[in-house]
Amino acid sequence: SQTIHQWPATLVQPVGSPLSLECTVEGTSNPNLYWYRQAAGRGLQLLFYSVGIGQISSEVPQNLSASRPQDRQFILSSKKLLLSDSGFYLCAWSPRSGLAGFNEQFFGPGTRLTVL
Amino acid sequence: GQNIDQPTEMTATEGAIVQINCTYQTSGFNGLFWYQQHAGEAPTFLSYNVLDGLEEKGRFSSFLSRSKGYSYLLLKELQMKDSASYLCAVRDYGGSQGNLIFGKGTKLSVKP
């Protein structure tokens, strides 16, 4: 069976500090990978998605970047955190192939980031 | 543009039935998803509709009308554990390369 891991679970960082959140998927190969942010009172916002190693697409301009150094590893980074980067960060994966149109996204447990 | 609307909050009584509505405007459409998210946890998949009509799965059902840009999630025989946020998401091949666009979620509170 497939599992998705994220760490850390919670993080408190000062403004201006760097960030690295890691996500790994087990039990599948060549998945699509996603990073979302969920801020208080707002919906899930897609930040980045990746269809393969080294292939990253950004949905919104921001202070964050993403990398996919291995097939099942997705990393979210920042060089200098802003207060507005606080939120609940979710990694998700979906199978590359499957029933047409039905590629359910499976979410990791999330990282709650507080920037002070 | 892309827009997904759902009520912010709803309250219902244990054992009752509740309907959570979702309306969407997207440049393309290739399926609508409902997710359940308990506070502080990750969303979990509930249902998927791509054709008009009702999909039933136990106590949960989801309906879609593509011509009206409308869906609802129906929860029957409500239990306290159903208290959660319910997220409507649309797969839009027109503007977002097949990625999901999420609504802000409906926070459902089930009371005894």
mmCIF file of C-alpha atoms in Angstrom:
data_model
loop_
_atom_site.group_PDB
_atom_site.id
_atom_site.type_symbol
_atom_site.label_atom_id
_atom_site.label_comp_id
_atom_site.label_asym_id
_atom_site.label_seq_id
_atom_site.Cartn_x
_atom_site.Cartn_y
_atom_site.Cartn_z
ATOM 1 C CA SER A 1 0.000 0.000 0.000
ATOM 2 C CA GLN A 2 1.019 3.587 -0.549
ATOM 3 C CA THR A 3 1.952 5.950 2.248
ATOM 4 C CA ILE A 4 3.004 9.571 2.321
ATOM 5 C CA HIS A 5 5.190 11.100 4.999
ATOM 6 C CA GLN A 6 5.821 14.697 5.938
ATOM 7 C CA TRP A 7 8.117 16.196 8.513
ATOM 8 C CA PRO A 8 8.305 17.980 10.758
ATOM 9 C CA ALA A 9 4.747 17.934 12.080
ATOM 10 C CA THR A 10 5.039 21.376 13.649
ATOM 11 C CA LEU A 11 7.596 24.127 13.257
ATOM 12 C CA VAL A 12 8.082 27.557 14.820
ATOM 13 C CA GLN A 13 10.559 29.761 12.988
ATOM 14 C CA PRO A 14 11.620 33.413 13.275
ATOM 15 C CA VAL A 15 11.074 35.838 10.431
ATOM 16 C CA GLY A 16 14.017 35.808 8.044
ATOM 17 C CA SER A 17 15.089 32.239 8.837
ATOM 18 C CA PRO A 18 15.322 29.495 6.168
ATOM 19 C CA LEU A 19 12.812 26.683 5.731
ATOM 20 C CA SER A 20 12.961 23.114 4.509
ATOM 21 C CA LEU A 21 9.948 20.796 4.589
ATOM 22 C CA GLU A 22 10.258 17.278 3.264
ATOM 23 C CA CYS A 23 7.706 14.905 1.811
ATOM 24 C CA THR A 24 8.272 11.312 0.738
ATOM 25 C CA VAL A 25 5.943 8.778 -0.824
ATOM 26 C CA GLU A 26 6.239 5.006 -0.506
ATOM 27 C CA GLY A 27 4.614 2.164 -2.398
ATOM 28 C CA THR A 28 4.249 3.840 -5.781
ATOM 29 C CA SER A 29 6.485 5.106 -8.543
ATOM 30 C CA ASN A 30 6.404 8.119 -10.834
ATOM 31 C CA PRO A 31 3.673 9.935 -8.880
ATOM 32 C CA ASN A 32 2.487 13.486 -9.435
ATOM 33 C CA LEU A 33 3.438 15.480 -6.331
ATOM 34 C CA TYR A 34 1.890 18.629 -4.921
ATOM 35 C CA TRP A 35 2.520 21.221 -2.205
ATOM 36 C CA TYR A 36 -0.479 23.084 -0.780
ATOM 37 C CA ARG A 37 -0.823 25.762 1.883
ATOM 38 C CA GLN A 38 -3.925 26.197 4.004
ATOM 39 C CA ALA A 39 -4.088 29.505 5.858
ATOM 40 C CA ALA A 40 -6.717 30.308 8.472
ATOM 41 C CA GLY A 41 -10.020 31.171 6.801
ATOM 42 C CA ARG A 42 -8.742 30.318 3.370
ATOM 43 C CA GLY A 43 -9.018 27.265 1.179
ATOM 44 C CA LEU A 44 -6.274 24.940 0.096
ATOM 45 C CA GLN A 45 -3.945 26.887 -2.174
ATOM 46 C CA LEU A 46 -1.810 24.933 -4.630
ATOM 47 C CA LEU A 47 1.782 26.173 -4.423
ATOM 48 C CA PHE A 48 3.755 23.755 -6.589
ATOM 49 C CA TYR A 49 3.252 20.551 -8.502
ATOM 50 C CA SER A 50 5.668 18.134 -10.132
ATOM 51 C CA VAL A 51 5.193 15.485 -12.782
ATOM 52 C CA GLY A 52 8.750 14.136 -12.582
ATOM 53 C CA ILE A 53 12.249 14.490 -11.172
ATOM 54 C CA GLY A 54 13.463 18.054 -11.548
ATOM 55 C CA GLN A 55 10.156 19.193 -13.061
ATOM 56 C CA ILE A 56 8.492 21.844 -10.922
ATOM 57 C CA SER A 57 5.589 24.124 -11.792
ATOM 58 C CA SER A 58 4.622 27.056 -9.630
ATOM 59 C CA GLU A 59 1.010 28.169 -9.373
ATOM 60 C CA VAL A 60 1.533 31.469 -7.573
ATOM 61 C CA PRO A 61 4.465 33.861 -7.193
ATOM 62 C CA GLN A 62 5.797 33.701 -3.671
ATOM 63 C CA ASN A 63 8.653 33.505 -1.250
ATOM 64 C CA LEU A 64 8.908 29.729 -1.543
ATOM 65 C CA SER A 65 10.547 27.230 -3.878
ATOM 66 C CA ALA A 66 10.245 23.500 -4.425
ATOM 67 C CA SER A 67 12.541 20.745 -5.607
ATOM 68 C CA ARG A 68 12.169 17.094 -6.526
ATOM 69 C CA PRO A 69 15.596 15.487 -6.265
ATOM 70 C CA GLN A 70 14.237 11.928 -6.365
ATOM 71 C CA ASP A 71 11.130 10.312 -7.828
ATOM 72 C CA ARG A 72 9.308 10.083 -4.497
ATOM 73 C CA GLN A 73 10.788 13.042 -2.647
ATOM 74 C CA PHE A 74 9.414 16.570 -2.727
ATOM 75 C CA ILE A 75 10.973 19.453 -0.786
ATOM 76 C CA LEU A 76 9.551 22.884 -0.007
ATOM 77 C CA SER A 77 12.065 25.605 0.837
ATOM 78 C CA SER A 78 12.498 29.244 1.605
ATOM 79 C CA LYS A 79 15.635 31.325 2.063
ATOM 80 C CA LYS A 80 13.945 33.919 4.287
ATOM 81 C CA LEU A 81 10.571 33.315 5.899
ATOM 82 C CA LEU A 82 7.906 36.019 6.092
ATOM 83 C CA LEU A 83 5.102 36.316 8.643
ATOM 84 C CA SER A 84 2.654 35.612 5.825
ATOM 85 C CA ASP A 85 4.259 32.183 5.276
ATOM 86 C CA SER A 86 2.555 30.855 8.410
ATOM 87 C CA GLY A 87 0.025 28.128 7.687
ATOM 88 C CA PHE A 88 -0.667 24.430 7.356
ATOM 89 C CA TYR A 89 1.456 22.900 4.589
ATOM 90 C CA LEU A 90 0.197 19.759 2.929
ATOM 91 C CA CYS A 91 1.985 17.481 0.518
ATOM 92 C CA ALA A 92 -0.113 15.282 -1.757
ATOM 93 C CA TRP A 93 0.421 12.678 -4.450
ATOM 94 C CA SER A 94 -1.694 11.266 -7.247
ATOM 95 C CA PRO A 95 -1.027 8.354 -9.587
ATOM 96 C CA ARG A 96 0.309 9.291 -12.994
ATOM 97 C CA SER A 97 -2.021 6.864 -14.745
ATOM 98 C CA GLY A 98 -5.474 5.666 -13.905
ATOM 99 C CA LEU A 99 -9.089 6.059 -14.899
ATOM 100 C CA ALA A 100 -9.516 9.039 -17.162
ATOM 101 C CA GLY A 101 -10.148 12.104 -15.056
ATOM 102 C CA PHE A 102 -10.107 10.230 -11.773
ATOM 103 C CA ASN A 103 -6.751 10.793 -10.188
ATOM 104 C CA GLU A 104 -7.552 11.147 -6.519
ATOM 105 C CA GLN A 105 -5.027 13.108 -4.537
ATOM 106 C CA PHE A 106 -3.785 11.553 -1.309
ATOM 107 C CA PHE A 107 -2.615 13.964 1.361
ATOM 108 C CA GLY A 108 0.165 13.693 3.884
ATOM 109 C CA PRO A 109 -0.330 14.545 7.575
ATOM 110 C CA GLY A 110 0.791 18.148 7.099
ATOM 111 C CA THR A 111 3.238 20.550 8.745
ATOM 112 C CA ARG A 112 1.941 23.423 10.831
ATOM 113 C CA LEU A 113 4.354 26.329 10.388
ATOM 114 C CA THR A 114 4.273 29.391 12.632
ATOM 115 C CA VAL A 115 6.516 32.311 11.706
ATOM 116 C CA LEU A 116 7.112 34.758 14.562
ATOM 117 C CA GLY B 1 -11.826 33.133 -13.833
ATOM 118 C CA GLN B 2 -12.075 30.195 -11.494
ATOM 119 C CA ASN B 3 -14.383 30.285 -8.518
ATOM 120 C CA ILE B 4 -15.731 27.671 -6.127
ATOM 121 C CA ASP B 5 -18.326 28.671 -3.532
ATOM 122 C CA GLN B 6 -19.594 26.750 -0.540
ATOM 123 C CA PRO B 7 -21.136 27.898 2.754
ATOM 124 C CA THR B 8 -18.641 28.748 5.456
ATOM 125 C CA GLU B 9 -20.369 26.996 8.329
ATOM 126 C CA MET B 10 -23.335 24.713 8.974
ATOM 127 C CA THR B 11 -24.830 23.176 12.100
ATOM 128 C CA ALA B 12 -26.936 20.014 12.276
ATOM 129 C CA THR B 13 -28.257 17.598 14.863
ATOM 130 C CA GLU B 14 -27.035 14.055 15.452
ATOM 131 C CA GLY B 15 -29.138 11.563 13.484
ATOM 132 C CA ALA B 16 -30.352 14.187 11.006
ATOM 133 C CA ILE B 17 -29.570 14.746 7.303
ATOM 134 C CA VAL B 18 -27.503 17.677 6.043
ATOM 135 C CA GLN B 19 -26.807 18.893 2.505
ATOM 136 C CA ILE B 20 -23.663 20.906 1.742
ATOM 137 C CA ASN B 21 -23.832 22.803 -1.538
ATOM 138 C CA CYS B 22 -21.012 23.766 -3.875
ATOM 139 C CA THR B 23 -21.181 25.945 -6.980
ATOM 140 C CA TYR B 24 -18.299 26.350 -9.359
ATOM 141 C CA GLN B 25 -17.189 28.415 -12.312
ATOM 142 C CA THR B 26 -14.163 27.085 -14.166
ATOM 143 C CA SER B 27 -12.901 27.354 -17.719
ATOM 144 C CA GLY B 28 -12.941 23.567 -18.055
ATOM 145 C CA PHE B 29 -14.332 20.674 -16.064
ATOM 146 C CA ASN B 30 -13.097 17.139 -15.606
ATOM 147 C CA GLY B 31 -14.526 15.984 -12.317
ATOM 148 C CA LEU B 32 -15.579 17.193 -8.900
ATOM 149 C CA PHE B 33 -14.213 15.847 -5.617
ATOM 150 C CA TRP B 34 -15.414 16.053 -2.034
ATOM 151 C CA TYR B 35 -12.922 15.749 0.818
ATOM 152 C CA GLN B 36 -13.422 15.585 4.585
ATOM 153 C CA GLN B 37 -10.937 17.348 6.849
ATOM 154 C CA HIS B 38 -10.984 17.067 10.625
ATOM 155 C CA ALA B 39 -9.390 19.933 12.525
ATOM 156 C CA GLY B 40 -5.613 19.814 12.342
ATOM 157 C CA GLU B 41 -5.585 16.805 10.036
ATOM 158 C CA ALA B 42 -5.110 16.168 6.339
ATOM 159 C CA PRO B 43 -8.088 15.988 3.957
ATOM 160 C CA THR B 44 -9.367 12.523 3.126
ATOM 161 C CA PHE B 45 -11.232 11.593 -0.056
ATOM 162 C CA LEU B 46 -15.003 11.111 0.132
ATOM 163 C CA SER B 47 -16.416 11.098 -3.385
ATOM 164 C CA TYR B 48 -15.900 11.842 -7.060
ATOM 165 C CA ASN B 49 -18.443 12.882 -9.720
ATOM 166 C CA VAL B 50 -17.717 13.427 -13.385
ATOM 167 C CA LEU B 51 -21.153 12.693 -14.885
ATOM 168 C CA ASP B 52 -24.483 14.230 -13.873
ATOM 169 C CA GLY B 53 -26.372 12.432 -11.175
ATOM 170 C CA LEU B 54 -26.069 10.964 -7.737
ATOM 171 C CA GLU B 55 -23.242 8.809 -6.407
ATOM 172 C CA GLU B 56 -24.023 6.974 -3.177
ATOM 173 C CA LYS B 57 -21.482 5.562 -0.780
ATOM 174 C CA GLY B 58 -22.927 4.449 2.527
ATOM 175 C CA ARG B 59 -24.158 7.400 4.568
ATOM 176 C CA PHE B 60 -22.621 9.859 2.107
ATOM 177 C CA SER B 61 -23.955 10.779 -1.330
ATOM 178 C CA SER B 62 -22.752 13.350 -3.838
ATOM 179 C CA PHE B 63 -24.716 14.926 -6.674
ATOM 180 C CA LEU B 64 -23.512 16.783 -9.752
ATOM 181 C CA SER B 65 -25.194 18.985 -12.350
ATOM 182 C CA ARG B 66 -22.630 20.133 -14.898
ATOM 183 C CA SER B 67 -25.065 22.427 -16.728
ATOM 184 C CA LYS B 68 -25.709 24.325 -13.485
ATOM 185 C CA GLY B 69 -22.147 24.185 -12.174
ATOM 186 C CA TYR B 70 -23.549 22.704 -8.987
ATOM 187 C CA SER B 71 -22.852 19.843 -6.635
ATOM 188 C CA TYR B 72 -23.966 18.821 -3.191
ATOM 189 C CA LEU B 73 -22.763 16.407 -0.548
ATOM 190 C CA LEU B 74 -25.524 14.701 1.432
ATOM 191 C CA LEU B 75 -24.742 13.232 4.823
ATOM 192 C CA LYS B 76 -27.373 10.965 6.394
ATOM 193 C CA GLU B 77 -27.750 9.671 9.943
ATOM 194 C CA LEU B 78 -25.287 12.245 11.196
ATOM 195 C CA GLN B 79 -22.828 11.194 13.863
ATOM 196 C CA MET B 80 -20.732 13.360 16.155
ATOM 197 C CA LYS B 81 -17.606 12.214 14.319
ATOM 198 C CA ASP B 82 -18.953 13.850 11.155
ATOM 199 C CA SER B 83 -18.063 17.234 12.656
ATOM 200 C CA ALA B 84 -15.370 18.403 10.238
ATOM 201 C CA SER B 85 -14.737 20.678 7.285
ATOM 202 C CA TYR B 86 -15.949 19.472 3.899
ATOM 203 C CA LEU B 87 -13.969 20.624 0.881
ATOM 204 C CA CYS B 88 -15.324 20.803 -2.658
ATOM 205 C CA ALA B 89 -12.667 20.623 -5.386
ATOM 206 C CA VAL B 90 -12.891 20.787 -9.161
ATOM 207 C CA ARG B 91 -10.432 19.406 -11.688
ATOM 208 C CA ASP B 92 -10.147 22.076 -14.346
ATOM 209 C CA TYR B 93 -8.281 21.031 -17.470
ATOM 210 C CA GLY B 94 -9.012 24.396 -19.012
ATOM 211 C CA GLY B 95 -6.943 26.651 -16.815
ATOM 212 C CA SER B 96 -4.953 24.685 -14.266
ATOM 213 C CA GLN B 97 -3.495 21.799 -16.250
ATOM 214 C CA GLY B 98 -5.670 19.266 -14.540
ATOM 215 C CA ASN B 99 -4.859 20.260 -10.993
ATOM 216 C CA LEU B 100 -7.554 20.514 -8.337
ATOM 217 C CA ILE B 101 -9.069 23.856 -7.399
ATOM 218 C CA PHE B 102 -10.416 23.815 -3.844
ATOM 219 C CA GLY B 103 -13.213 25.791 -2.264
ATOM 220 C CA LYS B 104 -12.657 27.284 1.188
ATOM 221 C CA GLY B 105 -14.525 24.452 2.858
ATOM 222 C CA THR B 106 -17.700 24.167 4.906
ATOM 223 C CA LYS B 107 -17.249 23.646 8.637
ATOM 224 C CA LEU B 108 -19.985 21.287 9.843
ATOM 225 C CA SER B 109 -20.799 21.091 13.544
ATOM 226 C CA VAL B 110 -22.932 18.151 14.657
ATOM 227 C CA LYS B 111 -24.706 18.693 17.967
ATOM 228 C CA PRO B 112 -26.334 16.082 20.221
#
